[in-house]
Coordinates of C-alpha atoms (C1' of nucleotides) in Angstrom, one line a residue:
Chain A
X1 CA 0.0 0.0 0.0
X2 CA 1.2 3.6 -0.6
X3 CA 2.1 5.6 2.4
X4 CA -0.7 8.1 2.0
X5 CA -4.1 7.4 0.4
X6 CA -5.9 10.6 -0.4
X7 CA -9.6 10.9 -0.3
X8 CA -10.9 14.3 -1.2
X9 CA -14.2 16.1 -1.9
X10 CA -14.8 15.9 -5.6
X11 CA -14.4 19.3 -7.2
X12 CA -16.9 18.4 -9.9
X13 CA -20.4 17.4 -9.0
X14 CA -20.3 14.7 -11.7
X15 CA -17.5 13.0 -9.8
X16 CA -19.6 12.1 -6.8
X17 CA -19.1 13.2 -3.3
X18 CA -15.7 11.9 -2.7
X19 CA -12.8 10.9 -5.0
X20 CA -9.7 8.9 -4.5
X21 CA -6.7 8.2 -6.7
X22 CA -5.7 5.1 -4.7
X23 CA -6.1 2.8 -7.7
X24 CA -3.7 4.9 -9.8
X25 CA -1.2 4.6 -7.1
X26 CA -1.6 0.9 -6.7
X27 CA -1.7 0.0 -10.4
X28 CA 2.1 -0.2 -10.9
X29 CA 2.7 -2.5 -7.9
X30 CA -0.4 -4.6 -8.7
X31 CA 0.9 -5.0 -12.2
X32 CA -2.6 -4.3 -13.6
X33 CA -4.1 -1.3 -15.4
X34 CA -5.4 1.3 -13.0
X35 CA -9.0 1.0 -14.1
X36 CA -8.9 -2.8 -13.4
X37 CA -7.6 -2.2 -9.9
X38 CA -10.3 0.5 -9.4
X39 CA -13.0 -2.0 -10.5
X40 CA -11.9 -4.4 -7.7
X41 CA -12.1 -1.7 -5.1
X42 CA -15.3 -0.3 -6.4
X43 CA -17.1 -3.6 -5.8
X44 CA -15.9 -3.7 -2.2
X45 CA -16.7 0.0 -1.5
X46 CA -20.2 -0.3 -2.9
X47 CA -21.1 -2.7 -0.1
X48 CA -20.2 -0.2 2.6
X49 CA -23.1 1.1 4.6
X50 CA -24.2 4.6 3.5
X51 CA -22.5 4.4 0.1
X52 CA -25.0 4.8 -2.7
X53 CA -22.7 4.2 -5.6
X54 CA -19.0 4.0 -6.7
X55 CA -17.9 4.8 -10.2
X56 CA -14.6 4.3 -11.9
X57 CA -13.7 7.4 -13.9
X58 CA -11.0 8.8 -16.1
X59 CA -7.7 7.1 -15.8
X60 CA -8.8 5.2 -12.7
X61 CA -10.3 7.5 -10.1
X62 CA -12.9 6.1 -7.8
X63 CA -15.8 8.4 -7.3
X64 CA -17.9 7.7 -4.3
X65 CA -21.5 8.9 -3.8
X66 CA -23.2 8.7 -0.4
X67 CA -26.9 8.1 0.0
X68 CA -28.9 11.2 1.0
X69 CA -29.6 10.0 4.5
X70 CA -26.0 9.4 5.5
X71 CA -24.9 12.7 3.9
X72 CA -27.7 14.6 5.6
X73 CA -26.9 13.1 9.0
X74 CA -23.9 15.4 9.1
X75 CA -26.2 18.3 9.9
X76 CA -27.2 16.6 13.2
X77 CA -23.5 15.8 14.0
X78 CA -22.6 19.5 13.5
X79 CA -25.5 20.9 15.5
X80 CA -24.9 18.5 18.4
X81 CA -21.1 19.2 18.2
X82 CA -21.7 23.0 18.4
X83 CA -18.6 25.0 19.1
X84 CA -16.6 21.8 19.2
X85 CA -17.3 21.0 15.5
X86 CA -14.1 21.3 13.6
X87 CA -11.9 20.8 16.6
X88 CA -9.6 17.8 16.5
X89 CA -6.8 16.0 18.3
X90 CA -4.1 15.8 15.5
X91 CA -1.7 17.9 17.6
X92 CA -2.9 16.6 21.0
X93 CA -0.2 16.6 23.6
X94 CA 2.2 18.9 21.7
X95 CA 3.3 22.0 23.6
X96 CA 4.0 24.8 21.1
X97 CA 5.4 28.2 21.8
X98 CA 4.3 30.7 19.1
X99 CA 6.2 33.9 18.9
X100 CA 5.0 36.6 16.6
X101 CA 5.1 40.4 15.9
X102 CA 7.8 41.1 18.5
X103 CA 8.4 44.5 16.9
X104 CA 10.8 46.9 18.5
X105 CA 9.2 48.9 21.3
X106 CA 10.6 52.1 19.7
X107 CA 7.4 53.0 17.8
X108 CA 3.9 51.9 17.0
X109 CA 3.2 48.7 15.2
X110 CA 3.3 49.3 11.5
X111 CA 1.5 47.6 8.7
X112 CA 4.1 44.8 8.4
X113 CA 3.6 43.9 12.1
X114 CA -0.2 43.9 11.6
X115 CA 0.1 41.0 9.2
X116 CA 1.8 38.9 11.8
X117 CA -0.7 40.0 14.4
X118 CA -3.5 38.7 12.3
X119 CA -1.9 35.6 11.0
X120 CA -0.1 34.7 14.2
X121 CA -3.1 35.1 16.4
X122 CA -5.2 33.0 14.0
X123 CA -2.5 30.4 13.8
X124 CA -2.6 30.2 17.6
X125 CA -6.3 29.6 17.6
X126 CA -6.1 27.0 14.9
X127 CA -3.3 25.1 16.6
X128 CA -5.4 25.0 19.7
X129 CA -8.3 23.7 17.7
X130 CA -6.1 20.9 16.6
X131 CA -5.5 20.0 20.2
X132 CA -2.1 21.6 20.7
X133 CA -1.1 23.2 24.0
X134 CA -0.2 26.7 22.7
X135 CA 1.5 29.6 24.4
X136 CA 1.6 32.8 22.4
X137 CA 4.5 35.2 23.0
X138 CA 5.8 38.7 22.2
X139 CA 9.5 39.3 22.6
X140 CA 10.2 42.8 23.8
X141 CA 13.6 44.0 22.5
X142 CA 14.1 46.4 25.4
X143 CA 17.8 46.1 25.5
X144 CA 20.4 47.5 23.1
X145 CA 21.3 50.6 21.3
X146 CA 17.9 51.2 19.6
X147 CA 16.5 51.8 23.0
X148 CA 19.1 54.4 23.8
X149 CA 18.3 56.1 20.5
X150 CA 14.7 56.0 21.4
X151 CA 15.3 57.7 24.8
X152 CA 17.6 60.3 23.2
X153 CA 15.0 61.1 20.6
X154 CA 12.4 61.6 23.3
X155 CA 14.7 63.8 25.3
X156 CA 15.6 65.9 22.2
X157 CA 11.9 66.4 21.4
X158 CA 11.1 67.5 25.0
X159 CA 13.9 70.0 24.9
X160 CA 12.8 71.4 21.6
X161 CA 16.0 70.1 19.9
X162 CA 16.2 68.3 16.6
X163 CA 16.4 64.5 16.9
X164 CA 19.9 63.1 16.9
X165 CA 21.5 61.3 14.0
X166 CA 19.8 57.8 13.5
X167 CA 17.1 58.8 16.0
X168 CA 13.4 58.3 15.8
X169 CA 11.0 60.9 14.4
X170 CA 7.3 61.2 14.1
X171 CA 4.3 62.6 15.9
X172 CA 4.3 59.7 18.4
X173 CA 7.8 60.8 19.6
X174 CA 6.5 64.3 20.4
X175 CA 3.4 62.9 22.0
X176 CA 5.3 60.5 24.3
X177 CA 7.8 63.1 25.2
X178 CA 5.0 65.5 26.1
X179 CA 3.4 62.8 28.2
X180 CA 6.5 62.2 30.1
X181 CA 7.0 65.8 30.8
X182 CA 3.4 66.2 31.9
X183 CA 3.9 63.3 34.3
X184 CA 7.2 64.5 35.6
X185 CA 7.4 68.3 35.2
X186 CA 10.8 68.6 36.8
X187 CA 12.5 66.2 34.5
X188 CA 13.8 68.9 32.2
X189 CA 15.7 70.6 35.1
X190 CA 17.8 67.5 35.7
X191 CA 21.2 66.9 34.2
X192 CA 21.3 65.4 30.7
X193 CA 22.3 61.9 31.8
X194 CA 19.6 61.8 34.4
X195 CA 17.0 63.0 31.9
X196 CA 18.0 60.4 29.4
X197 CA 17.4 57.6 31.9
X198 CA 14.0 58.9 32.7
X199 CA 13.0 59.4 29.1
X200 CA 14.3 56.0 28.2
X201 CA 12.7 54.1 31.0
X202 CA 9.4 55.9 31.0
X203 CA 9.3 56.1 27.2
X204 CA 9.8 52.3 27.0
X205 CA 7.1 51.7 29.5
X206 CA 4.6 53.9 27.6
X207 CA 5.5 52.5 24.3
X208 CA 5.1 48.9 25.4
X209 CA 1.7 49.8 27.0
X210 CA 0.7 51.4 23.7
X211 CA 1.6 48.3 21.8
X212 CA -0.2 46.1 24.2
X213 CA -3.3 48.3 23.9
X214 CA -3.1 48.1 20.1
X215 CA -2.8 44.3 20.1
X216 CA -5.7 43.9 22.6
X217 CA -7.9 46.1 20.4
X218 CA -6.9 44.1 17.4
X219 CA -7.9 40.9 19.3
X220 CA -4.4 39.5 19.2
X221 CA -3.7 37.9 22.5
X222 CA -0.3 37.1 23.9
X223 CA 0.1 34.8 26.9
X224 CA 3.6 36.1 27.6
X225 CA 5.3 39.4 27.1
X226 CA 8.9 38.5 27.4
X227 CA 11.5 41.1 28.1
X228 CA 14.9 40.8 26.5
X229 CA 16.4 42.8 29.4
X230 CA 15.2 40.2 31.9
X231 CA 17.4 37.7 30.2
X232 CA 20.4 39.8 31.1
X233 CA 19.2 40.7 34.6
X234 CA 18.6 37.1 35.5
X235 CA 22.0 35.9 34.3
X236 CA 20.2 33.7 31.7
X237 CA 22.5 34.9 28.9
X238 CA 25.7 33.9 30.8
X239 CA 24.1 30.6 31.8
X240 CA 23.1 29.9 28.2
X241 CA 26.6 30.5 26.9
X242 CA 27.9 28.1 29.6
X243 CA 25.4 25.5 28.5
X244 CA 26.5 25.9 24.9
X245 CA 30.1 25.7 25.9
X246 CA 29.4 22.4 27.7
X247 CA 28.0 21.1 24.4
X248 CA 31.4 21.8 22.9
X249 CA 30.4 24.5 20.3
X250 CA 31.9 27.6 21.9
X251 CA 35.4 29.0 21.3
X252 CA 37.5 32.1 21.8
X253 CA 39.0 34.0 18.9
X254 CA 40.3 37.6 18.6
X255 CA 39.2 38.4 22.2
X256 CA 35.6 37.5 21.3
X257 CA 33.6 34.4 22.3
X258 CA 32.0 32.6 19.3
X259 CA 29.4 29.9 18.7
X260 CA 30.5 27.4 16.0
X261 CA 27.2 27.6 14.1
X262 CA 28.9 26.5 10.9
X263 CA 28.9 23.0 12.3
X264 CA 25.2 23.0 11.6
X265 CA 24.9 24.7 8.3
X266 CA 25.1 28.4 9.1
X267 CA 27.1 30.6 6.7
X268 CA 29.5 31.8 9.4
X269 CA 30.2 31.4 13.1
X270 CA 28.4 34.0 15.3
X271 CA 29.8 36.1 18.1
X272 CA 28.2 35.6 21.5
X273 CA 30.4 38.1 23.5
X274 CA 32.2 40.9 21.7
X275 CA 35.9 41.7 22.4
X276 CA 34.7 44.6 24.4
X277 CA 32.9 42.3 26.8
X278 CA 29.4 43.1 25.7
X279 CA 27.0 40.3 24.8
X280 CA 25.4 40.3 21.4
X281 CA 21.8 40.2 20.3
X282 CA 22.5 36.7 19.1
X283 CA 23.5 35.7 22.6
X284 CA 20.1 36.9 23.8
X285 CA 18.5 34.8 21.1
X286 CA 20.3 31.7 22.3
X287 CA 19.3 32.4 25.9
X288 CA 15.7 33.1 24.9
X289 CA 15.4 29.9 23.0
X290 CA 16.8 27.9 25.9
X291 CA 14.4 29.7 28.2
X292 CA 11.4 28.7 26.0
X293 CA 12.6 25.1 26.1
X294 CA 13.1 25.2 29.8
X295 CA 9.5 26.3 30.1
X296 CA 8.5 23.0 28.6
X297 CA 7.8 24.0 25.0
X298 CA 8.5 21.1 22.6
X299 CA 8.2 23.2 19.5
X300 CA 9.2 26.8 19.2
X301 CA 7.6 28.6 16.3
X302 CA 9.1 31.9 15.2
X303 CA 7.2 34.1 12.7
X304 CA 9.7 36.4 11.0
X305 CA 9.5 39.0 8.3
X306 CA 11.3 38.5 5.1
X307 CA 14.0 40.9 6.1
X308 CA 14.9 38.5 8.8
X309 CA 15.1 35.3 6.7
X310 CA 18.9 35.4 7.1
X311 CA 18.3 34.4 10.7
X312 CA 16.9 31.0 9.9
X313 CA 20.3 29.3 9.6
X314 CA 21.7 30.8 12.8
X315 CA 18.5 30.1 14.8
X316 CA 18.5 26.5 13.7
X317 CA 22.2 26.3 14.6
X318 CA 21.4 27.5 18.1
X319 CA 19.0 24.6 18.4
X320 CA 21.5 22.1 17.1
X321 CA 24.3 23.5 19.3
X322 CA 22.0 23.1 22.3
X323 CA 21.7 19.4 21.5
X324 CA 18.1 19.8 20.2
X325 CA 16.7 18.7 16.9
X326 CA 16.5 21.7 14.5
X327 CA 14.0 19.8 12.4
X328 CA 11.6 19.4 15.2
X329 CA 12.1 21.7 18.1
X330 CA 12.1 24.9 16.1
X331 CA 10.1 26.1 13.1
X332 CA 10.8 29.4 11.5
X333 CA 8.0 30.8 9.4
X334 CA 9.0 33.5 6.9
X335 CA 6.3 36.0 5.9
X336 CA 6.7 38.4 3.0
X337 CA 6.0 42.2 3.3
X338 CA 2.8 44.1 2.9
X339 CA 2.8 46.7 0.2
X340 CA 0.4 49.6 0.5
X341 CA -1.0 51.5 -2.5
X342 CA -2.6 54.9 -2.3
X343 CA -3.7 56.8 -5.5
X344 CA -2.3 53.9 -7.5
X345 CA 1.1 54.4 -6.1
X346 CA 3.1 52.5 -3.5
X347 CA 3.3 54.2 -0.1
X348 CA 6.9 54.3 0.8
X349 CA 7.1 54.1 4.5
X350 CA 10.0 55.4 6.3
X351 CA 10.4 55.8 10.1
X352 CA 12.8 58.7 9.3
X353 CA 10.1 60.6 7.5
X354 CA 7.6 59.6 10.1
X355 CA 5.0 58.6 7.5
X356 CA 4.4 55.1 8.8
X357 CA 1.0 53.4 8.5
X358 CA 0.2 52.0 11.9
X359 CA -2.1 49.3 13.1
X360 CA -4.4 51.9 14.6
X361 CA -4.7 53.6 11.2
X362 CA -5.7 50.4 9.5
X363 CA -8.3 49.6 12.2
X364 CA -9.7 53.1 12.0
X365 CA -10.1 52.8 8.2
X366 CA -11.7 49.5 7.9
X367 CA -12.3 48.0 11.4
X368 CA -10.8 45.0 13.1
X369 CA -12.8 42.4 11.3
X370 CA -12.0 43.5 7.8
X371 CA -8.4 44.2 8.6
X372 CA -7.8 40.8 10.2
X373 CA -9.6 39.0 7.4
X374 CA -7.8 40.9 4.6
X375 CA -4.5 40.0 6.1
X376 CA -5.3 36.4 7.1
X377 CA -6.9 35.2 3.9
X378 CA -3.8 34.9 1.8
X379 CA -0.6 33.0 2.2
X380 CA 2.3 34.7 3.9
X381 CA 4.6 33.3 1.2
X382 CA 3.8 36.1 -1.1
X383 CA 3.9 39.8 -0.7
X384 CA 0.5 41.2 -0.2
X385 CA -0.6 44.4 -1.8
X386 CA -3.4 46.4 -0.1
X387 CA -5.0 49.3 -1.9
X388 CA -5.9 51.8 0.8
X389 CA -8.4 53.6 -1.5
X390 CA -10.1 50.4 -2.3
X391 CA -10.2 49.2 1.3
X392 CA -11.8 52.4 2.5
X393 CA -14.1 53.4 -0.3
X394 CA -15.3 49.9 -1.2
X395 CA -15.1 48.5 2.4
X396 CA -18.4 46.7 1.8
X397 CA -16.8 44.7 -1.0
X398 CA -14.5 43.0 1.5
X399 CA -15.0 39.2 1.3
X400 CA -15.3 39.2 5.1
X401 CA -18.9 40.6 4.7
X402 CA -19.7 37.8 2.2
X403 CA -19.0 35.4 5.0
X404 CA -20.5 37.4 7.8
X405 CA -23.6 38.0 5.8
X406 CA -24.1 34.3 5.2
X407 CA -23.9 33.9 9.0
X408 CA -26.4 36.8 9.5
X409 CA -28.8 35.2 7.1
X410 CA -28.8 31.9 9.0
X411 CA -29.4 33.8 12.2
X412 CA -32.2 35.7 10.5
X413 CA -34.0 32.5 9.4
X414 CA -33.6 30.9 12.9
X415 CA -35.0 34.1 14.4
X416 CA -38.0 34.1 12.0
X417 CA -38.5 30.4 12.7
X418 CA -38.7 31.1 16.4
X419 CA -41.1 34.0 15.9
X420 CA -43.4 31.8 13.8
X421 CA -43.3 29.0 16.3
X422 CA -41.5 26.7 13.9
X423 CA -39.0 24.3 15.6
X424 CA -36.6 22.0 14.0
X425 CA -37.7 19.3 16.4
X426 CA -35.7 16.7 18.3
X427 CA -32.9 14.7 16.8
X428 CA -34.9 11.5 16.3
X429 CA -37.5 13.4 14.4
X430 CA -34.9 14.7 12.0
X431 CA -35.2 13.1 8.5
X432 CA -31.8 13.6 6.9
X433 CA -32.7 11.8 3.7
X434 CA -35.0 14.8 2.8
X435 CA -31.9 16.9 2.2
X436 CA -31.5 15.6 -1.3
X437 CA -31.7 18.7 -3.4
X438 CA -28.5 19.4 -5.3
X439 CA -27.8 22.6 -3.5
X440 CA -28.4 20.9 -0.2
X441 CA -26.0 18.1 -1.1
X442 CA -23.3 20.6 -2.1
X443 CA -23.8 22.6 1.1
X444 CA -23.5 19.4 3.2
X445 CA -20.4 18.4 1.3
X446 CA -18.7 21.7 2.1
X447 CA -19.8 21.5 5.7
X448 CA -18.2 18.1 6.0
X449 CA -14.8 19.4 5.0
X450 CA -14.4 21.8 7.9
X451 CA -12.6 19.5 10.3
X452 CA -10.1 18.5 7.7
X453 CA -9.5 22.1 6.7
X454 CA -8.7 23.0 10.3
X455 CA -6.4 20.0 10.8
X456 CA -4.5 20.9 7.6
X457 CA -4.2 24.5 8.4
X458 CA -2.8 23.6 11.8
X459 CA -0.4 21.0 10.3
X460 CA 0.9 23.4 7.6
X461 CA 0.8 26.5 9.9
X462 CA -1.3 28.3 7.3
X463 CA -4.4 30.1 8.6
X464 CA -5.5 31.3 5.2
X465 CA -7.0 28.0 4.3
X466 CA -9.7 28.6 6.9
X467 CA -10.6 31.9 5.3
X468 CA -10.8 30.5 1.8
X469 CA -12.9 27.6 3.1
X470 CA -15.4 30.0 4.7
X471 CA -15.8 31.9 1.5
X472 CA -16.6 28.6 -0.2
X473 CA -19.0 27.7 2.5
X474 CA -20.7 31.1 2.5
X475 CA -21.1 30.8 -1.3
X476 CA -22.7 27.3 -1.0
X477 CA -25.1 28.7 1.6
X478 CA -26.0 31.9 -0.3
X479 CA -26.9 29.7 -3.4
X480 CA -28.9 27.4 -1.3
X481 CA -30.6 30.3 0.4
X482 CA -31.4 32.2 -2.8
X483 CA -32.9 29.2 -4.6
X484 CA -36.7 29.1 -4.5
X485 CA -36.6 25.3 -4.4
X486 CA -35.1 25.4 -1.0
X487 CA -37.4 27.6 1.0
X488 CA -36.7 26.8 4.7
X489 CA -39.7 28.1 6.5
X490 CA -43.3 27.4 5.6
X491 CA -45.0 30.2 3.7
X492 CA -47.8 32.0 5.3
X493 CA -50.1 29.7 7.3
X494 CA -48.8 26.5 5.6
X495 CA -48.2 23.6 7.9
X496 CA -44.6 22.9 9.0
X497 CA -43.3 19.8 7.2
X498 CA -40.5 17.4 7.9
X499 CA -38.6 19.0 5.0
X500 CA -38.9 22.4 6.7
X501 CA -37.5 20.9 9.9
X502 CA -34.7 19.1 8.1
X503 CA -33.7 22.3 6.4
X504 CA -33.6 24.1 9.8
X505 CA -31.1 21.5 10.9
X506 CA -29.0 22.3 7.9
X507 CA -29.3 26.1 8.5
X508 CA -28.2 25.7 12.1
X509 CA -25.3 23.5 11.1
X510 CA -24.2 26.1 8.6
X511 CA -24.5 28.9 11.2
X512 CA -22.4 26.8 13.7
X513 CA -19.7 26.0 11.2
X514 CA -19.3 29.6 9.9
X515 CA -19.2 30.9 13.5
X516 CA -16.6 28.3 14.5
X517 CA -14.5 29.2 11.4
X518 CA -14.7 33.0 12.0
X519 CA -13.7 32.4 15.6
X520 CA -10.5 30.7 14.4
X521 CA -9.7 33.9 12.5
X522 CA -10.6 36.2 15.4
X523 CA -13.3 37.7 13.3
X524 CA -16.8 38.4 14.8
X525 CA -19.9 36.5 13.6
X526 CA -22.6 39.1 14.0
X527 CA -26.3 38.2 13.8
X528 CA -27.0 41.1 11.6
X529 CA -24.7 43.4 9.6
Chain B
rG1 C1' 29.0 37.6 -6.3
rC2 C1' 26.4 34.1 -2.8
rG3 C1' 21.8 32.8 -0.4
rC4 C1' 16.3 32.8 0.8
rU5 C1' 11.4 33.8 -1.1
rC6 C1' 8.1 34.9 -5.0
rG7 C1' 6.3 35.3 -10.7
rU8 C1' -1.2 32.2 -12.0
rA9 C1' -7.3 36.4 -15.5
rG10 C1' -6.8 43.8 -16.4
rC11 C1' -6.2 44.2 -10.5
rU12 C1' -5.9 41.5 -5.5
rC13 C1' -5.3 36.5 -4.5
rA14 C1' -6.7 30.6 -4.2
rA15 C1' -5.6 25.7 -5.9
rC16 C1' -3.0 18.2 -0.2
rG17 C1' 1.4 15.8 -7.5
rG18 C1' -4.8 14.6 -10.1
rA19 C1' -10.0 15.1 -13.8
rU20 C1' -12.4 21.2 -17.6
rA21 C1' -6.4 26.0 -13.1
rG22 C1' -10.8 28.8 -9.3
rA23 C1' -12.9 33.2 -6.2
rG24 C1' -13.5 38.5 -5.4
rC25 C1' -12.9 43.4 -7.6
rA26 C1' -13.4 45.8 -12.4
rU27 C1' -16.4 45.1 -17.4
rU28 C1' -21.2 43.3 -19.9
rU29 C1' -26.4 41.2 -19.3
rG30 C1' -30.4 39.6 -16.3
rA31 C1' -33.3 38.5 -11.1
rC32 C1' -36.9 41.2 -5.3
rU33 C1' -45.5 42.5 -3.7
rA34 C1' -41.6 35.0 -0.2
rC35 C1' -37.0 33.4 4.9
rG36 C1' -32.0 40.5 4.5
rG37 C1' -30.3 42.3 -3.1
rA38 C1' -23.9 43.3 1.6
rU39 C1' -27.4 38.1 -2.4
rC40 C1' -28.1 35.2 -6.9
rA41 C1' -28.0 33.7 -12.4
rA42 C1' -25.1 34.3 -16.8
rA43 C1' -21.2 36.3 -20.3
rA44 C1' -16.3 37.6 -21.1
rG45 C1' -11.4 37.2 -19.3
rG46 C1' -5.4 32.1 -19.0
rU47 C1' 0.5 29.2 -23.5
rU48 C1' 0.3 29.3 -14.7
rG49 C1' 7.5 34.3 -16.7
rC50 C1' 10.6 31.3 -20.6
rA51 C1' 13.1 26.5 -21.9
rG52 C1' 14.1 21.6 -20.8
rG53 C1' 13.5 17.1 -17.5
rU54 C1' 10.9 13.5 -14.0
rU55 C1' 5.8 11.2 -13.8
rC56 C1' 0.1 7.5 -16.1
rG57 C1' -0.6 12.8 -14.8
rA58 C1' 3.1 19.2 -13.3
rA59 C1' 0.9 25.9 -11.6
rU60 C1' 3.0 22.4 -7.9
rC61 C1' 8.9 18.3 -8.0
rC62 C1' 14.3 18.8 -10.5
rU63 C1' 17.9 21.9 -13.8
rG64 C1' 19.0 26.3 -16.5
rC65 C1' 17.6 31.2 -17.9
rC66 C1' 14.6 36.0 -17.3
rG67 C1' 12.2 39.3 -13.8
rA68 C1' 10.9 41.2 -8.6
rG69 C1' 11.5 41.5 -3.2
rC70 C1' 14.8 40.6 0.8
rG71 C1' 19.3 39.2 3.2
rC72 C1' 24.7 38.4 3.5
rA73 C1' 28.2 42.8 11.0
rC74 C1' 32.5 41.7 17.1
rC75 C1' 24.4 46.3 14.8
rA76 C1' 20.0 45.4 17.2

RNA sequence: GCGCUCGUAGCUCAACGGAUAGAGCAUUUGACUACGGAUCAAAAGGUUGCAGGUUCGAAUCCUGCCGAGCGCACCA
């Protein structure tokens, strides 16, 4: 038998409900033509309970069609499963640390960071739905020269001086500086070095609080906000270097202390402690990784921007130098940039010019739901281009509303049903075989795919499959809903039939599945738009 | 120069090595005195950057080329 046998929903209605290529895979080893192998399997499959027919098609595909009753029974399964429908146990028992965004606390989160917030938070939800024990984490780079520059920039602003070379500019610098002065009016009378300490420390605290507020408003939740500085304060960096030394990968050269990362595929060895005695950012990275592992995380997932892809080699080398498995204990996901268009032209963001587009801007323009959805519905492998004019002027065209509207329509029907005193009845009164209309079969087929979509999204660490699935599901529902053949509720004073009740089960199953899917994306499922 | 990633409809993006490569936007034409028209039906739109190779089968895997983005510090 082949290692994997794929059974998938048939894309084409003529190909039954499910299709498998197993006969094509087996043909060579069986020494028989694929169609002949398929015929043998078809005979066996036809006898399976719930299977209406099995056809051999094309080069040797097996197309399986279920009988209406077993297909329709899914509606009951979903309704009874409720919020649990779609959840699985494929990652049961796996403790995963998921680090994302981790933007420098020297300014607001810009558009690039928003992509990771949307994708990372959704990924966390999806991994949990697959049974994993997930801890989400934001690494605060609160040590290093960029923090000094940040403090110096704030001090310069407060004193009405131009920002220093390589400093930070922008409205937010002036705002934070003013806030610090307002809170501590006597700060400007202190000597420069005292001032700088205050501006740096308080500025950092305010900036981190600002980022935390933005993330919370965006619905992105982090279980841990991890301070880089704390690694130095606790002595974790020194201890990490000792541990790596004990593994035999640390050496001295030119007055500096190095990690021999080239042993594990890195381009060059990396400095842990510079010849002036200062530890490097890389040393913090090593200590941070070991700390994550010490906290019981089996897999550490890093979501990095494309500008950091050069880190993959050295991060994996850290893992290997620590004696861990770089193919299992660490996963580095590289995401491409987001490009913004305005007036048909690319918006060139520069921190220097202070024209950055922030997470708060995006939320103000289109709202959290549309922002999260727009960012999470495509793969992070490709650069994403967002047209600001289109997003704001044609906000209603956003596919998120297509999905949310489908959900609202199911709610509307259920509300109308309740008002008319129509009830779907108990589970044993439900007659699934009545859901035999083509549009009902298609809808049931899509509904049945949800658990697999969630499991695959989790396995591949790709949330966008959930969004695409929801669009497909919403489409199937809209078509069902708009077809006059599939009226759910009785018209006027007509008596409620078993078919009305069966369709209510289907509508509720749809509502449940859309709501569960949107939850995985951190997008709301409103009852009306 | 070396390395990583990406080239799919006019635009933005999908497609676990499978059957006729799909959606939305934009364009054209239709559908509400019945569960919300933020919807639906239909038309048009493609040599999947180019050329080879592997395979019963390639947008997908391999090689080369072209193009784009990013990265190649005792910075963080």
